[in-house]
Tab-separated table of C-alpha atoms in Angstrom:
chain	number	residue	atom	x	y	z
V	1	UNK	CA	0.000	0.000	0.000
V	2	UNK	CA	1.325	3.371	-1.062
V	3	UNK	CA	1.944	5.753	2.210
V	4	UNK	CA	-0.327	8.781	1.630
V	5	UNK	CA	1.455	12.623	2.267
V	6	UNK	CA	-0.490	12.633	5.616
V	7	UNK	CA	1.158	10.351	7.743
V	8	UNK	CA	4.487	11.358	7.686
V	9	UNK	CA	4.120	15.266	8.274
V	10	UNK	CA	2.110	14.403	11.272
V	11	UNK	CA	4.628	12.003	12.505
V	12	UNK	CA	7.309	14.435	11.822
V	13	UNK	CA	5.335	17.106	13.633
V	14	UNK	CA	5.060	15.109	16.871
V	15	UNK	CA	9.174	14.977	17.147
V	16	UNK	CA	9.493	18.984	16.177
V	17	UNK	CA	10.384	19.650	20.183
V	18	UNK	CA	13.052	16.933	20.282
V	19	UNK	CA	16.811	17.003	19.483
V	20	UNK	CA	18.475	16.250	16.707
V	21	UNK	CA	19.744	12.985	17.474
V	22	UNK	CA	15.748	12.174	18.882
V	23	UNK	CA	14.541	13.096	15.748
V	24	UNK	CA	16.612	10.715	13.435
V	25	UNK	CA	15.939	7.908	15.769
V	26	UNK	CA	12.007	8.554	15.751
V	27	UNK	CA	12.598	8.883	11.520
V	28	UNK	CA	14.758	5.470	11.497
V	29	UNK	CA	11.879	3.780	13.622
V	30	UNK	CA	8.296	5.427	11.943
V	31	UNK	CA	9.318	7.006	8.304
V	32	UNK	CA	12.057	4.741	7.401
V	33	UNK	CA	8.942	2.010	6.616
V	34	UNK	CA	7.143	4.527	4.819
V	35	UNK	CA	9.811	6.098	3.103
V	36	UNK	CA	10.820	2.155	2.046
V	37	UNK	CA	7.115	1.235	0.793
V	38	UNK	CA	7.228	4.409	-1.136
V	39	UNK	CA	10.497	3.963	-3.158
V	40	UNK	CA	9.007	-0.244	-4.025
V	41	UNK	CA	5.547	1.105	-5.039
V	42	UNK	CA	7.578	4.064	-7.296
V	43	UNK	CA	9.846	1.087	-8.495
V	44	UNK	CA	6.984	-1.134	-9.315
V	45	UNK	CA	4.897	1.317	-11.071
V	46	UNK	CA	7.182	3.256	-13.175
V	47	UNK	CA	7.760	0.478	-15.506
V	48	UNK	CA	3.757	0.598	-16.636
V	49	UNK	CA	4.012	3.823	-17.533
V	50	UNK	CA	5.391	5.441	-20.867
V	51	UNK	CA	8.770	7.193	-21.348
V	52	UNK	CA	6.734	10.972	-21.707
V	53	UNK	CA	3.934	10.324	-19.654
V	54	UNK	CA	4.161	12.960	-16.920
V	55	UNK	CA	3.965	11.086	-14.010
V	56	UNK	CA	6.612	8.924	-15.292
V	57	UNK	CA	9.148	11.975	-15.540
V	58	UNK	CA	8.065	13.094	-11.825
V	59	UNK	CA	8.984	9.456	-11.221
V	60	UNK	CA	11.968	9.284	-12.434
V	61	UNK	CA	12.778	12.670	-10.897
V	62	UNK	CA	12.616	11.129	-7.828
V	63	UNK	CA	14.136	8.296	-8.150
V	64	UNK	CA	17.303	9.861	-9.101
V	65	UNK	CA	17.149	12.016	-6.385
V	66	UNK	CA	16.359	9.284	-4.084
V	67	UNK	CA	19.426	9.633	-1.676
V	68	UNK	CA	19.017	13.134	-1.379
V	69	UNK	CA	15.214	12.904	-0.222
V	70	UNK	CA	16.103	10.007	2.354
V	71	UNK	CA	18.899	11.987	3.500
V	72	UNK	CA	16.361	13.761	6.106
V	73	UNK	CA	16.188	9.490	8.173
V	74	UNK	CA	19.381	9.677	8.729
V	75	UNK	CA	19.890	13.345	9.831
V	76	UNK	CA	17.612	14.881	12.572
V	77	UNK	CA	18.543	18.318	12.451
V	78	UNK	CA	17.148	18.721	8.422
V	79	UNK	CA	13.907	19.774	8.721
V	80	UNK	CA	10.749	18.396	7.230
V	81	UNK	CA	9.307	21.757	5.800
V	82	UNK	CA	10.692	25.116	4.213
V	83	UNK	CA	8.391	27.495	6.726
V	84	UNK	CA	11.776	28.968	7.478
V	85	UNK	CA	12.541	29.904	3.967
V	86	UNK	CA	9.208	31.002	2.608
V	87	UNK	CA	8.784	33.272	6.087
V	88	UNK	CA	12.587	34.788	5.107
V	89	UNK	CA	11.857	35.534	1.375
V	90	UNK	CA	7.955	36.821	3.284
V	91	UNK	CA	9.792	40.414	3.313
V	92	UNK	CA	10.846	40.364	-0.208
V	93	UNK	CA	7.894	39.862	-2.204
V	94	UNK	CA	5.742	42.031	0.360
V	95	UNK	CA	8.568	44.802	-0.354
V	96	UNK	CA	8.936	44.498	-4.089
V	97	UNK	CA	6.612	47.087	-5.215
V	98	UNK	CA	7.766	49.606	-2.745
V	99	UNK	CA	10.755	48.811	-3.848
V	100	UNK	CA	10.042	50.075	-7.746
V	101	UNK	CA	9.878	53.706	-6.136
V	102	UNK	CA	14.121	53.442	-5.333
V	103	UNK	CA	14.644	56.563	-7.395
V	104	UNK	CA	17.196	54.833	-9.691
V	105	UNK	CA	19.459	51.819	-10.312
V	106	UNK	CA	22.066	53.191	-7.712
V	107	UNK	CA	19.277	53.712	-5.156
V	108	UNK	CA	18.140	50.512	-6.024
V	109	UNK	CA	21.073	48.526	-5.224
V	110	UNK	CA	21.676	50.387	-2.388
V	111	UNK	CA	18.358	49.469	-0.709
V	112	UNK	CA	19.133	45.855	-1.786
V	113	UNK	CA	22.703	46.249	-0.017
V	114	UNK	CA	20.645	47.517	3.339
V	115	UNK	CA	18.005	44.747	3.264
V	116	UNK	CA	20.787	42.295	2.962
V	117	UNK	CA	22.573	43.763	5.949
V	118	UNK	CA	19.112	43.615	8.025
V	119	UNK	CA	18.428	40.220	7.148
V	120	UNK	CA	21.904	39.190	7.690
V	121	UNK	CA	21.526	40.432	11.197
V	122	UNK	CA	18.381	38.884	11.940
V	123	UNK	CA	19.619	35.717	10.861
V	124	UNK	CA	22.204	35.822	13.668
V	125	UNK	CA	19.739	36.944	16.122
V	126	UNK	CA	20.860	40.588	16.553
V	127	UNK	CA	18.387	43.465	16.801
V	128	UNK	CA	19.295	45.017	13.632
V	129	UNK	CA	18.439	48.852	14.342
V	130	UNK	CA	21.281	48.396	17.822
V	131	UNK	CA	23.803	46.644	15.411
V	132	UNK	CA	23.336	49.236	12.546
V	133	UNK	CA	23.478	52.461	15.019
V	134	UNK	CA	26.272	50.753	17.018
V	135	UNK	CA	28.366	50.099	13.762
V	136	UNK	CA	27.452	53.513	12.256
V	137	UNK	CA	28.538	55.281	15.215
V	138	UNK	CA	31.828	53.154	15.373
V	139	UNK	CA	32.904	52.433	12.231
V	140	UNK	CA	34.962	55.736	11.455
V	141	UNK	CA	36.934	55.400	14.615
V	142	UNK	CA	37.557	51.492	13.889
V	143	UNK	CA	40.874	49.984	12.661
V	144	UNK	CA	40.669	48.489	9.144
V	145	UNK	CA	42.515	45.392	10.061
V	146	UNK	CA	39.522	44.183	12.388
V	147	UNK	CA	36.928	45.610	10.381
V	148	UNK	CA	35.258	42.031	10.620
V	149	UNK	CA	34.412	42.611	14.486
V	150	UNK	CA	31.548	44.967	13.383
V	151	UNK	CA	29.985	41.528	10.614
V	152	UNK	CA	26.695	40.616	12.798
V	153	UNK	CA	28.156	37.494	13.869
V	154	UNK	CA	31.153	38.682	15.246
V	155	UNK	CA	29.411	41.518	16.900
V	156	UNK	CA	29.186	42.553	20.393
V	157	UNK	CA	27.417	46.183	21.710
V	158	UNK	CA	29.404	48.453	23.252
V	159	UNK	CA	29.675	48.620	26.849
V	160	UNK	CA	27.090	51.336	27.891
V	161	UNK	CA	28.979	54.152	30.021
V	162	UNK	CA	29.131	54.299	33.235
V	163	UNK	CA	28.073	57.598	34.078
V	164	UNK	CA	29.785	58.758	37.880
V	165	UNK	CA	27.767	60.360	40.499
V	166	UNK	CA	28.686	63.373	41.585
């Protein structure tokens, strides 16, 4: 019997919580058997089917991708979904119109270079309006040879001052 797409999201959803290395084994003991059922009911059906018929090219997509699909039993920290991605590229297409009002090319691709610094921060879990203002307010006074220190994730905030009582 051919697993349907139901029964392994929901089983992957249940070990979302767990580490890595509980995932995999959780994978190795519920989707493995799916996963295996799958790639013998692909194997057994593809030959019945014509060179161009569709389903036989999305078939034989797969099944020369096969180790990279399967790579996910073996390795609990891939995830099961691209959430992640689609919520990252979110700010992109809800940005691209404003983004036809740049002025120019140059403005353009500088508002490209300053989204890629914000997401670039937020992917390292920095607050990017404190590392921007920090490194804007620093960066003229910082030596060239260690200009890396002020790359979100290499950066640290400046100490606030200590301001003495009188």
């Amino acid at each position: 019997m051919l697993p349907t797409g139901e029964q392994m999201p929901q089983r992957g959803d249940r070990t979302a919580e767990h580490r890595a290395e509980q995932r995999r084994a959780v994978r190795q003991e519920l989707s493995t058997p799916l996963v295996a059922d799958l790639e013998g009911w692909l194997r057994a059906q593809r030959p019945k089917l014509s060179r161009g018929n569709d389903l036989a090219k999305a078939m034989d997509y797969m099944l020369k991708r096969w180790p990279a699909f399967t790579r996910f039993l073996n390795d609990g920290g891939i995830c099961l979904s691209n959430n992640a991605a689609e919520r990252a590229l979110r700010g992109i297409a809800l940005g691209r119109k404003s983004w036809l009002f740049a002025g120019s090319d140059r403005g353009g691709q500088r508002a490209a270079a300053m989204y890629s610094l914000i997401v670039t921060a937020k992917l390292n879990n920095v607050d990017p309006q404190a590392w921007l203002a920090d490194v804007l307010a620093r960066i003229a006074d910082h030596p060239s040879h260690s200009i890396d220190q002020l790359l979100p994730w290499n950066w640290q905030p400046r100490s606030a001052p200590q301001s003495q009582a009188a």
